[in-house]
PDB file of C-alpha atoms and ligand atoms in Angstrom:
ATOM      1  CA  MET K   1     -10.631  21.217 -26.001  1.00 74.00           C
ATOM      2  CA  PRO K   2      -7.539  20.512 -23.874  1.00 83.00           C
ATOM      3  CA  LEU K   3      -7.609  21.615 -20.237  1.00 90.00           C
ATOM      4  CA  THR K   4      -6.185  25.060 -19.540  1.00 93.00           C
ATOM      5  CA  VAL K   5      -3.029  25.528 -17.463  1.00 93.00           C
ATOM      6  CA  THR K   6      -5.191  27.169 -14.784  1.00 94.00           C
ATOM      7  CA  ASP K   7      -7.470  24.119 -14.628  1.00 95.00           C
ATOM      8  CA  ILE K   8      -4.523  21.739 -14.432  1.00 95.00           C
ATOM      9  CA  ASP K   9      -2.933  23.826 -11.677  1.00 95.00           C
ATOM     10  CA  PHE K  10      -6.229  23.816  -9.802  1.00 96.00           C
ATOM     11  CA  VAL K  11      -6.383  20.002  -9.947  1.00 97.00           C
ATOM     12  CA  ARG K  12      -2.731  19.670  -8.900  1.00 96.00           C
ATOM     13  CA  ASP K  13      -3.320  21.937  -5.874  1.00 97.00           C
ATOM     14  CA  LEU K  14      -6.468  20.068  -4.928  1.00 97.00           C
ATOM     15  CA  VAL K  15      -4.673  16.701  -5.120  1.00 97.00           C
ATOM     16  CA  VAL K  16      -1.761  17.882  -2.954  1.00 97.00           C
ATOM     17  CA  LYS K  17      -4.230  19.141  -0.342  1.00 97.00           C
ATOM     18  CA  GLN K  18      -6.288  15.936  -0.417  1.00 98.00           C
ATOM     19  CA  SER K  19      -3.609  13.241  -0.576  1.00 98.00           C
ATOM     20  CA  GLY K  20      -0.170  14.870  -0.544  1.00 98.00           C
ATOM     21  CA  ASN K  21       0.479  13.468  -4.034  1.00 97.00           C
ATOM     22  CA  ILE K  22       2.505  15.778  -6.242  1.00 96.00           C
ATOM     23  CA  LEU K  23       1.462  15.333  -9.840  1.00 94.00           C
ATOM     24  CA  ARG K  24       4.274  15.832 -12.284  1.00 87.00           C
ATOM     25  CA  THR K  25       3.878  18.556 -14.881  1.00 82.00           C
ATOM     26  CA  GLY K  26       2.771  17.267 -18.256  1.00 78.00           C
ATOM     27  CA  GLN K  27       0.172  14.916 -16.801  1.00 83.00           C
ATOM     28  CA  SER K  28      -2.810  16.688 -18.348  1.00 86.00           C
ATOM     29  CA  ASP K  29      -3.777  13.596 -20.383  1.00 90.00           C
ATOM     30  CA  LEU K  30      -3.796  11.494 -17.221  1.00 91.00           C
ATOM     31  CA  ILE K  31      -5.885  14.108 -15.406  1.00 94.00           C
ATOM     32  CA  GLU K  32      -8.337  14.286 -18.271  1.00 94.00           C
ATOM     33  CA  SER K  33      -8.737  10.509 -18.669  1.00 95.00           C
ATOM     34  CA  ARG K  34      -9.010   9.755 -14.944  1.00 96.00           C
ATOM     35  CA  LEU K  35     -11.452  12.573 -14.214  1.00 97.00           C
ATOM     36  CA  ALA K  36     -13.782  11.913 -17.159  1.00 97.00           C
ATOM     37  CA  PRO K  37     -15.672   9.049 -15.403  1.00 97.00           C
ATOM     38  CA  ILE K  38     -16.100  11.214 -12.284  1.00 98.00           C
ATOM     39  CA  ALA K  39     -17.609  14.002 -14.394  1.00 97.00           C
ATOM     40  CA  LYS K  40     -19.943  11.498 -16.046  1.00 97.00           C
ATOM     41  CA  ASN K  41     -21.076   9.976 -12.721  1.00 97.00           C
ATOM     42  CA  ALA K  42     -21.765  13.452 -11.373  1.00 96.00           C
ATOM     43  CA  GLY K  43     -23.968  14.187 -14.400  1.00 97.00           C
ATOM     44  CA  LEU K  44     -21.541  16.763 -15.787  1.00 97.00           C
ATOM     45  CA  ALA K  45     -20.801  17.108 -19.493  1.00 96.00           C
ATOM     46  CA  ASN K  46     -17.008  16.981 -19.286  1.00 96.00           C
ATOM     47  CA  VAL K  47     -13.893  17.475 -17.151  1.00 96.00           C
ATOM     48  CA  GLU K  48     -13.970  21.274 -17.590  1.00 96.00           C
ATOM     49  CA  GLN K  49     -17.429  21.299 -16.026  1.00 97.00           C
ATOM     50  CA  LEU K  50     -16.249  19.046 -13.214  1.00 97.00           C
ATOM     51  CA  ILE K  51     -13.412  21.472 -12.454  1.00 97.00           C
ATOM     52  CA  ALA K  52     -15.829  24.415 -12.554  1.00 97.00           C
ATOM     53  CA  GLU K  53     -18.102  22.552 -10.126  1.00 97.00           C
ATOM     54  CA  LEU K  54     -15.159  21.817  -7.801  1.00 97.00           C
ATOM     55  CA  LYS K  55     -14.121  25.463  -7.844  1.00 97.00           C
ATOM     56  CA  ARG K  56     -17.685  26.494  -7.026  1.00 97.00           C
ATOM     57  CA  SER K  57     -18.727  23.918  -4.419  1.00 96.00           C
ATOM     58  CA  ARG K  58     -15.397  22.674  -2.981  1.00 94.00           C
ATOM     59  CA  SER K  59     -17.337  19.420  -2.471  1.00 96.00           C
ATOM     60  CA  PRO K  60     -15.276  17.183  -0.130  1.00 96.00           C
ATOM     61  CA  ARG K  61     -16.754  14.048  -1.734  1.00 96.00           C
ATOM     62  CA  LEU K  62     -15.860  15.092  -5.307  1.00 97.00           C
ATOM     63  CA  SER K  63     -12.429  16.324  -4.164  1.00 97.00           C
ATOM     64  CA  ASP K  64     -11.739  12.943  -2.531  1.00 97.00           C
ATOM     65  CA  GLN K  65     -12.842  11.145  -5.709  1.00 97.00           C
ATOM     66  CA  VAL K  66     -10.462  13.263  -7.782  1.00 98.00           C
ATOM     67  CA  ALA K  67      -7.534  12.553  -5.451  1.00 97.00           C
ATOM     68  CA  GLN K  68      -8.257   8.817  -5.530  1.00 97.00           C
ATOM     69  CA  ALA K  69      -8.610   8.795  -9.306  1.00 97.00           C
ATOM     70  CA  VAL K  70      -5.166  10.211 -10.073  1.00 96.00           C
ATOM     71  CA  THR K  71      -3.193   7.804  -7.839  1.00 95.00           C
ATOM     72  CA  VAL K  72      -0.578   5.567  -9.423  1.00 95.00           C
ATOM     73  CA  ASN K  73      -1.464   1.962  -8.584  1.00 96.00           C
ATOM     74  CA  GLU K  74       1.404   0.070 -10.187  1.00 97.00           C
ATOM     75  CA  THR K  75       2.196  -3.094  -8.191  1.00 98.00           C
ATOM     76  CA  SER K  76       2.885  -6.812  -8.594  1.00 98.00           C
ATOM     77  CA  PHE K  77       3.160 -10.019  -6.599  1.00 98.00           C
ATOM     78  CA  PHE K  78       6.543 -10.473  -4.841  1.00 98.00           C
ATOM     79  CA  ARG K  79       7.588  -6.992  -6.039  1.00 98.00           C
ATOM     80  CA  ASP K  80      11.370  -6.626  -5.621  1.00 97.00           C
ATOM     81  CA  VAL K  81      11.339 -10.138  -4.039  1.00 97.00           C
ATOM     82  CA  HIS K  82      14.185  -9.438  -1.505  1.00 97.00           C
ATOM     83  CA  PRO K  83      11.972  -8.035   1.271  1.00 98.00           C
ATOM     84  CA  PHE K  84       9.935 -11.238   1.165  1.00 98.00           C
ATOM     85  CA  ASN K  85      13.105 -13.375   1.274  1.00 98.00           C
ATOM     86  CA  ALA K  86      14.251 -11.389   4.325  1.00 98.00           C
ATOM     87  CA  LEU K  87      10.910 -11.920   6.030  1.00 98.00           C
ATOM     88  CA  ARG K  88      11.146 -15.657   5.399  1.00 98.00           C
ATOM     89  CA  SER K  89      14.794 -16.178   6.304  1.00 98.00           C
ATOM     90  CA  ARG K  90      15.262 -13.888   9.322  1.00 98.00           C
ATOM     91  CA  ILE K  91      12.542 -11.461  10.247  1.00 98.00           C
ATOM     92  CA  ILE K  92       9.509 -13.677  10.855  1.00 98.00           C
ATOM     93  CA  PRO K  93      11.586 -16.342  12.668  1.00 98.00           C
ATOM     94  CA  ASP K  94      12.995 -13.597  14.957  1.00 98.00           C
ATOM     95  CA  ILE K  95       9.551 -12.128  15.601  1.00 98.00           C
ATOM     96  CA  MET K  96       8.223 -15.611  16.399  1.00 98.00           C
ATOM     97  CA  LYS K  97      10.859 -15.973  19.122  1.00 98.00           C
ATOM     98  CA  GLU K  98      10.173 -12.469  20.419  1.00 97.00           C
ATOM     99  CA  ASN K  99       6.365 -12.855  20.426  1.00 98.00           C
ATOM    100  CA  ALA K 100       6.265 -16.517  21.533  1.00 98.00           C
ATOM    101  CA  ALA K 101       4.435 -15.732  24.758  1.00 98.00           C
ATOM    102  CA  ARG K 102       1.662 -13.617  23.242  1.00 97.00           C
ATOM    103  CA  ARG K 103       1.519 -15.541  19.948  1.00 98.00           C
ATOM    104  CA  ASP K 104       0.610 -12.667  17.690  1.00 98.00           C
ATOM    105  CA  LEU K 105       2.085 -11.184  14.525  1.00 98.00           C
ATOM    106  CA  LYS K 106       0.877  -7.855  13.145  1.00 98.00           C
ATOM    107  CA  ILE K 107       1.806  -6.464   9.743  1.00 98.00           C
ATOM    108  CA  TRP K 108       0.655  -3.212   8.147  1.00 98.00           C
ATOM    109  CA  CYS K 109       0.774  -2.746   4.411  1.00 98.00           C
ATOM    110  CA  ALA K 110       0.206   0.992   4.187  1.00 98.00           C
ATOM    111  CA  ALA K 111      -0.336   1.526   0.457  1.00 98.00           C
ATOM    112  CA  SER K 112      -1.690  -1.811  -0.650  1.00 98.00           C
ATOM    113  CA  SER K 113      -2.963  -0.764  -4.074  1.00 98.00           C
ATOM    114  CA  SER K 114      -4.781  -3.690  -5.759  1.00 98.00           C
ATOM    115  CA  GLY K 115      -3.653  -6.187  -3.109  1.00 98.00           C
ATOM    116  CA  GLN K 116      -0.690  -8.038  -4.603  1.00 98.00           C
ATOM    117  CA  GLU K 117       1.540  -6.907  -1.713  1.00 98.00           C
ATOM    118  CA  PRO K 118      -0.673  -7.991   1.220  1.00 98.00           C
ATOM    119  CA  TYR K 119      -1.516 -11.265  -0.545  1.00 98.00           C
ATOM    120  CA  THR K 120       2.206 -11.881  -1.088  1.00 98.00           C
ATOM    121  CA  LEU K 121       2.756 -11.377   2.650  1.00 98.00           C
ATOM    122  CA  ALA K 122      -0.080 -13.810   3.380  1.00 98.00           C
ATOM    123  CA  MET K 123       1.443 -16.394   1.006  1.00 98.00           C
ATOM    124  CA  VAL K 124       4.866 -16.126   2.661  1.00 98.00           C
ATOM    125  CA  ILE K 125       3.256 -16.730   6.058  1.00 98.00           C
ATOM    126  CA  ARG K 126       1.070 -19.640   4.973  1.00 98.00           C
ATOM    127  CA  GLU K 127       3.724 -21.304   2.827  1.00 98.00           C
ATOM    128  CA  HIS K 128       6.704 -21.088   5.164  1.00 98.00           C
ATOM    129  CA  PHE K 129       5.333 -20.835   8.700  1.00 98.00           C
ATOM    130  CA  PRO K 130       2.767 -23.570   9.354  1.00 97.00           C
ATOM    131  CA  THR K 131       3.269 -23.164  13.108  1.00 97.00           C
ATOM    132  CA  LEU K 132       1.716 -19.702  12.842  1.00 98.00           C
ATOM    133  CA  SER K 133      -1.633 -21.318  12.035  1.00 96.00           C
ATOM    134  CA  ASP K 134      -2.704 -21.109  15.676  1.00 96.00           C
ATOM    135  CA  TRP K 135      -1.284 -17.611  16.240  1.00 98.00           C
ATOM    136  CA  ASN K 136      -3.233 -14.394  15.901  1.00 98.00           C
ATOM    137  CA  VAL K 137      -1.754 -13.253  12.575  1.00 98.00           C
ATOM    138  CA  ARG K 138      -3.243 -10.085  11.078  1.00 98.00           C
ATOM    139  CA  ILE K 139      -2.235  -8.157   7.982  1.00 98.00           C
ATOM    140  CA  LEU K 140      -3.793  -4.713   7.728  1.00 98.00           C
ATOM    141  CA  ALA K 141      -3.957  -3.508   4.114  1.00 98.00           C
ATOM    142  CA  THR K 142      -4.815   0.166   3.656  1.00 98.00           C
ATOM    143  CA  ASP K 143      -4.991   2.532   0.712  1.00 98.00           C
ATOM    144  CA  ILE K 144      -6.586   5.843  -0.153  1.00 98.00           C
ATOM    145  CA  SER K 145      -8.284   4.382  -3.224  1.00 98.00           C
ATOM    146  CA  GLU K 146     -11.649   2.695  -2.658  1.00 97.00           C
ATOM    147  CA  LYS K 147     -11.479   1.214  -6.148  1.00 97.00           C
ATOM    148  CA  MET K 148      -8.190  -0.496  -5.263  1.00 98.00           C
ATOM    149  CA  LEU K 149      -9.580  -1.682  -1.929  1.00 98.00           C
ATOM    150  CA  ASP K 150     -12.573  -3.239  -3.703  1.00 98.00           C
ATOM    151  CA  LYS K 151     -10.173  -5.129  -5.917  1.00 98.00           C
ATOM    152  CA  CYS K 152      -8.151  -6.229  -2.855  1.00 98.00           C
ATOM    153  CA  ARG K 153     -11.304  -7.532  -1.196  1.00 98.00           C
ATOM    154  CA  SER K 154     -12.393  -9.429  -4.297  1.00 98.00           C
ATOM    155  CA  GLY K 155      -8.993 -11.143  -4.447  1.00 98.00           C
ATOM    156  CA  GLN K 156      -9.510 -11.471  -8.212  1.00 98.00           C
ATOM    157  CA  TYR K 157      -6.623 -11.180 -10.655  1.00 98.00           C
ATOM    158  CA  SER K 158      -6.251 -11.524 -14.406  1.00 98.00           C
ATOM    159  CA  GLN K 159      -3.869 -13.916 -16.140  1.00 97.00           C
ATOM    160  CA  LEU K 160      -1.599 -10.950 -16.874  1.00 97.00           C
ATOM    161  CA  GLU K 161      -1.486  -9.966 -13.209  1.00 98.00           C
ATOM    162  CA  VAL K 162      -0.682 -13.471 -11.947  1.00 98.00           C
ATOM    163  CA  ASN K 163       1.988 -13.781 -14.635  1.00 97.00           C
ATOM    164  CA  ARG K 164       3.871 -10.892 -13.009  1.00 97.00           C
ATOM    165  CA  GLY K 165       6.099 -12.174 -10.210  1.00 95.00           C
ATOM    166  CA  LEU K 166       3.965 -14.993  -8.869  1.00 98.00           C
ATOM    167  CA  PRO K 167       5.771 -18.375  -8.772  1.00 97.00           C
ATOM    168  CA  ALA K 168       3.739 -21.180 -10.397  1.00 97.00           C
ATOM    169  CA  ARG K 169       3.640 -23.196  -7.157  1.00 98.00           C
ATOM    170  CA  ASN K 170       1.991 -20.257  -5.344  1.00 98.00           C
ATOM    171  CA  LEU K 171      -0.550 -19.846  -8.132  1.00 98.00           C
ATOM    172  CA  VAL K 172      -1.485 -23.516  -7.906  1.00 98.00           C
ATOM    173  CA  ARG K 173      -1.601 -23.619  -4.128  1.00 98.00           C
ATOM    174  CA  PHE K 174      -3.215 -20.295  -3.242  1.00 98.00           C
ATOM    175  CA  PHE K 175      -5.575 -19.412  -6.129  1.00 98.00           C
ATOM    176  CA  ASP K 176      -8.758 -20.827  -7.622  1.00 98.00           C
ATOM    177  CA  ARG K 177      -9.302 -20.408 -11.335  1.00 97.00           C
ATOM    178  CA  SER K 178     -12.541 -19.578 -13.084  1.00 97.00           C
ATOM    179  CA  GLY K 179     -12.014 -18.980 -16.805  1.00 95.00           C
ATOM    180  CA  SER K 180      -9.383 -16.257 -17.065  1.00 94.00           C
ATOM    181  CA  VAL K 181      -9.881 -15.033 -13.487  1.00 98.00           C
ATOM    182  CA  TRP K 182      -7.738 -16.220 -10.583  1.00 98.00           C
ATOM    183  CA  THR K 183      -9.111 -15.715  -7.073  1.00 98.00           C
ATOM    184  CA  THR K 184      -7.094 -15.892  -3.868  1.00 98.00           C
ATOM    185  CA  LYS K 185      -8.159 -18.699  -1.565  1.00 98.00           C
ATOM    186  CA  GLN K 186     -10.037 -18.017   1.655  1.00 98.00           C
ATOM    187  CA  GLU K 187      -7.004 -19.022   3.756  1.00 97.00           C
ATOM    188  CA  LEU K 188      -5.200 -15.913   2.423  1.00 98.00           C
ATOM    189  CA  GLN K 189      -8.222 -13.625   2.548  1.00 98.00           C
ATOM    190  CA  ASN K 190      -8.836 -14.605   6.184  1.00 98.00           C
ATOM    191  CA  LEU K 191      -5.467 -13.133   7.210  1.00 98.00           C
ATOM    192  CA  ILE K 192      -6.098  -9.654   5.795  1.00 98.00           C
ATOM    193  CA  ASP K 193      -8.218  -6.705   6.931  1.00 98.00           C
ATOM    194  CA  PHE K 194      -8.814  -4.010   4.316  1.00 98.00           C
ATOM    195  CA  GLN K 195      -9.422  -0.416   5.304  1.00 98.00           C
ATOM    196  CA  LYS K 196      -9.439   2.978   3.621  1.00 98.00           C
ATOM    197  CA  LEU K 197      -6.720   5.182   5.072  1.00 98.00           C
ATOM    198  CA  ASN K 198      -5.268   8.423   3.791  1.00 98.00           C
ATOM    199  CA  LEU K 199      -1.643   8.636   4.933  1.00 98.00           C
ATOM    200  CA  THR K 200      -1.801  12.437   5.019  1.00 98.00           C
ATOM    201  CA  THR K 201      -4.774  12.752   7.385  1.00 97.00           C
ATOM    202  CA  ALA K 202      -5.487  11.304  10.862  1.00 97.00           C
ATOM    203  CA  TRP K 203      -4.987   7.536  11.163  1.00 98.00           C
ATOM    204  CA  PRO K 204      -7.644   5.656  13.129  1.00 96.00           C
ATOM    205  CA  LEU K 205      -5.048   3.102  14.247  1.00 97.00           C
ATOM    206  CA  THR K 206      -3.973   2.090  17.730  1.00 94.00           C
ATOM    207  CA  THR K 207      -2.390  -1.298  16.923  1.00 95.00           C
ATOM    208  CA  GLN K 208       1.340  -1.746  17.243  1.00 98.00           C
ATOM    209  CA  PHE K 209       2.893  -3.578  14.309  1.00 98.00           C
ATOM    210  CA  ASP K 210       5.871  -5.933  14.012  1.00 98.00           C
ATOM    211  CA  VAL K 211       6.373  -5.067  10.346  1.00 98.00           C
ATOM    212  CA  ILE K 212       5.289  -2.008   8.374  1.00 98.00           C
ATOM    213  CA  PHE K 213       5.445  -1.820   4.583  1.00 98.00           C
ATOM    214  CA  ILE K 214       5.150   1.710   3.115  1.00 98.00           C
ATOM    215  CA  ARG K 215       6.569   0.929  -0.278  1.00 98.00           C
ATOM    216  CA  ASN K 216       6.476   2.898  -3.504  1.00 98.00           C
ATOM    217  CA  VAL K 217       4.167   5.618  -2.213  1.00 98.00           C
ATOM    218  CA  LEU K 218       6.651   7.983  -0.525  1.00 98.00           C
ATOM    219  CA  ILE K 219       7.933   9.031  -3.954  1.00 97.00           C
ATOM    220  CA  TYR K 220       4.693  10.931  -4.518  1.00 97.00           C
ATOM    221  CA  PHE K 221       5.126  13.146  -1.421  1.00 98.00           C
ATOM    222  CA  ASP K 222       7.386  16.106  -0.606  1.00 97.00           C
ATOM    223  CA  GLN K 223      10.125  15.737   2.032  1.00 97.00           C
ATOM    224  CA  LYS K 224       8.068  17.228   4.866  1.00 97.00           C
ATOM    225  CA  THR K 225       5.073  14.949   4.230  1.00 98.00           C
ATOM    226  CA  LYS K 226       7.367  11.939   3.882  1.00 98.00           C
ATOM    227  CA  ALA K 227       9.040  12.727   7.228  1.00 98.00           C
ATOM    228  CA  GLU K 228       5.683  13.207   8.963  1.00 98.00           C
ATOM    229  CA  ILE K 229       4.263   9.940   7.636  1.00 98.00           C
ATOM    230  CA  LEU K 230       7.336   7.931   8.570  1.00 98.00           C
ATOM    231  CA  SER K 231       7.599   9.447  12.036  1.00 97.00           C
ATOM    232  CA  ARG K 232       3.924   8.615  12.691  1.00 98.00           C
ATOM    233  CA  ALA K 233       4.514   5.106  11.354  1.00 98.00           C
ATOM    234  CA  LEU K 234       7.437   4.702  13.749  1.00 97.00           C
ATOM    235  CA  ARG K 235       5.101   5.371  16.661  1.00 97.00           C
ATOM    236  CA  LEU K 236       3.079   2.329  15.539  1.00 98.00           C
ATOM    237  CA  LEU K 237       6.132   0.116  15.077  1.00 98.00           C
ATOM    238  CA  ARG K 238       6.906  -2.225  17.969  1.00 98.00           C
ATOM    239  CA  PRO K 239      10.311  -1.672  19.607  1.00 97.00           C
ATOM    240  CA  ASN K 240      11.856  -4.586  17.714  1.00 97.00           C
ATOM    241  CA  GLY K 241       9.855  -4.038  14.541  1.00 98.00           C
ATOM    242  CA  TYR K 242      10.930  -3.638  10.913  1.00 98.00           C
ATOM    243  CA  LEU K 243      10.012  -0.894   8.448  1.00 98.00           C
ATOM    244  CA  PHE K 244      10.229  -1.350   4.679  1.00 98.00           C
ATOM    245  CA  ILE K 245      10.123   1.427   2.093  1.00 98.00           C
ATOM    246  CA  GLY K 246      10.445   1.032  -1.674  1.00 98.00           C
ATOM    247  CA  SER K 247      13.802   0.114  -3.189  1.00 95.00           C
ATOM    248  CA  ALA K 248      13.918   3.464  -5.033  1.00 94.00           C
ATOM    249  CA  GLU K 249      12.935   5.432  -1.918  1.00 97.00           C
ATOM    250  CA  THR K 250      15.195   6.912   0.741  1.00 96.00           C
ATOM    251  CA  VAL K 251      15.030   8.254   4.286  1.00 96.00           C
ATOM    252  CA  ILE K 252      18.180  10.331   3.769  1.00 95.00           C
ATOM    253  CA  GLY K 253      17.710  13.920   4.922  1.00 95.00           C
ATOM    254  CA  LEU K 254      14.527  13.227   6.876  1.00 97.00           C
ATOM    255  CA  GLY K 255      16.221  13.303  10.290  1.00 96.00           C
ATOM    256  CA  LEU K 256      14.366  10.272  11.638  1.00 97.00           C
ATOM    257  CA  PRO K 257      15.581   8.038  14.498  1.00 97.00           C
ATOM    258  CA  LEU K 258      16.067   5.050  12.199  1.00 97.00           C
ATOM    259  CA  GLU K 259      18.759   2.442  11.941  1.00 97.00           C
ATOM    260  CA  ARG K 260      19.387   0.903   8.532  1.00 97.00           C
ATOM    261  CA  GLU K 261      19.830  -2.862   8.385  1.00 97.00           C
ATOM    262  CA  GLU K 262      20.649  -5.074   5.414  1.00 97.00           C
ATOM    263  CA  ILE K 263      19.042  -8.512   5.487  1.00 97.00           C
ATOM    264  CA  ASP K 264      19.132 -11.034   2.657  1.00 94.00           C
ATOM    265  CA  GLY K 265      19.785  -8.451  -0.073  1.00 93.00           C
ATOM    266  CA  THR K 266      17.264  -5.886   1.094  1.00 97.00           C
ATOM    267  CA  ILE K 267      17.396  -2.752   3.226  1.00 97.00           C
ATOM    268  CA  CYS K 268      14.975  -2.305   6.083  1.00 98.00           C
ATOM    269  CA  TYR K 269      14.797   0.133   8.982  1.00 98.00           C
ATOM    270  CA  ARG K 270      14.520  -0.312  12.731  1.00 98.00           C
ATOM    271  CA  HIS K 271      14.173   2.012  15.708  1.00 98.00           C
ATOM    272  CA  ALA K 272      17.553   3.567  16.457  1.00 96.00           C
ATOM    273  CA  ASN K 273      18.677   3.030  20.093  1.00 82.00           C
ATOM    274  CA  ARG K 274      16.156   0.256  20.670  1.00 84.00           C
TER     275      ARG K 274
HETATM  276  C1  LIG L 301       2.526   2.549  -6.694  1.00 57.53           C
HETATM  277  S1  LIG L 301       1.319   1.913  -5.574  1.00 57.53           S
HETATM  278  C2  LIG L 301       2.340   0.956  -4.494  1.00 57.53           C
HETATM  279  C3  LIG L 301       1.686  -0.370  -4.157  1.00 57.53           C
HETATM  280  C4  LIG L 301       2.547  -1.305  -3.317  1.00 57.53           C
HETATM  281  N1  LIG L 301       2.883  -0.740  -2.047  1.00 57.53           N
HETATM  282  C5  LIG L 301       3.803  -1.711  -4.047  1.00 57.53           C
HETATM  283  O1  LIG L 301       4.879  -1.319  -3.643  1.00 57.53           O
HETATM  284  O2  LIG L 301       3.693  -2.440  -5.033  1.00 57.53           O
HETATM  285  C6  LIG L 301       0.979   3.380  -4.603  1.00 57.53           C
HETATM  286  C7  LIG L 301      -0.328   3.294  -3.819  1.00 57.53           C
HETATM  287  O3  LIG L 301      -0.334   4.347  -2.850  1.00 57.53           O
HETATM  288  C8  LIG L 301      -1.672   4.814  -2.725  1.00 57.53           C
HETATM  289  N2  LIG L 301      -1.636   6.176  -2.166  1.00 57.53           N
HETATM  290  C9  LIG L 301      -1.254   7.332  -2.763  1.00 57.53           C
HETATM  291  N3  LIG L 301      -1.394   8.368  -1.932  1.00 57.53           N
HETATM  292  C10 LIG L 301      -1.879   7.869  -0.772  1.00 57.53           C
HETATM  293  C11 LIG L 301      -2.237   8.446   0.464  1.00 57.53           C
HETATM  294  N4  LIG L 301      -2.141   9.767   0.691  1.00 57.53           N
HETATM  295  N5  LIG L 301      -2.702   7.631   1.441  1.00 57.53           N
HETATM  296  C12 LIG L 301      -2.800   6.303   1.228  1.00 57.53           C
HETATM  297  N6  LIG L 301      -2.484   5.695   0.082  1.00 57.53           N
HETATM  298  C13 LIG L 301      -2.032   6.469  -0.919  1.00 57.53           C
HETATM  299  C14 LIG L 301      -2.224   4.753  -4.135  1.00 57.53           C
HETATM  300  O4  LIG L 301      -3.633   4.703  -4.143  1.00 57.53           O
HETATM  301  C15 LIG L 301      -1.566   3.478  -4.680  1.00 57.53           C
HETATM  302  O5  LIG L 301      -2.421   2.377  -4.583  1.00 57.53           O
END
């Protein structure tokens, strides 16, 4: 039996409260298919029973699982390519001059999904900046989804995934192959820390970052949530740092102290009045 409108509305409300994600109407099939394994793991007969259990117990653990399950995890290596060109041609060289005395480079990838984005950042650094090998370079990759973080940590990708956006020379240099599975080499994995972080709750972060990527996740939030997340991110961005959002995302109307800059075909944002 299909889910009732009341059940779907209940799930949509729960997801907004848990993760800020606004599910579009007409996503009942997605809700049903993503929640079925959670129902099964919890020993419940079906998704209707899972929803009944959530209504009854308000279990934080089950609620979190539901919010994680309905996230959209679409990503690819070198997605939109221009941000990575800008990092290579201008941004990292400028940061290297700026940070020459303390010799550190900190990047935060704030919705890392299955890891293609942080591994792309690691490849850009290792391929084009050999002098950074004795710097303290850290990429923090965070996501709300533990399933995605497990995949990030494994560094394992299918043939289909490596066929999307990854240049052949990077595949050869930075991956090991075992049958149809490609695994990122240790030299990339060593640069990245993976951590669960929900952008709509408290962030256990004190680090200041030179570059922050919050790409292709803002589209799932309302304006107020978007503004809050970006203004908190700005507090973690070093004075001369760079913020990237997705190419289909905008900061227009959010009233944030940001200056827009175009570098090598991409738009990024910097502190206004820095
Ligand atoms: C479409 S992917 C974007 C991946 C990557 N940034 C890119 O541009 O290719 C969106 C990611 O945001 C994560 N996400 C959604 N809501 C979140 C939240 N409240 N906190 C942290 N991550 C969230 C999802 O789990 C998903 O992996």
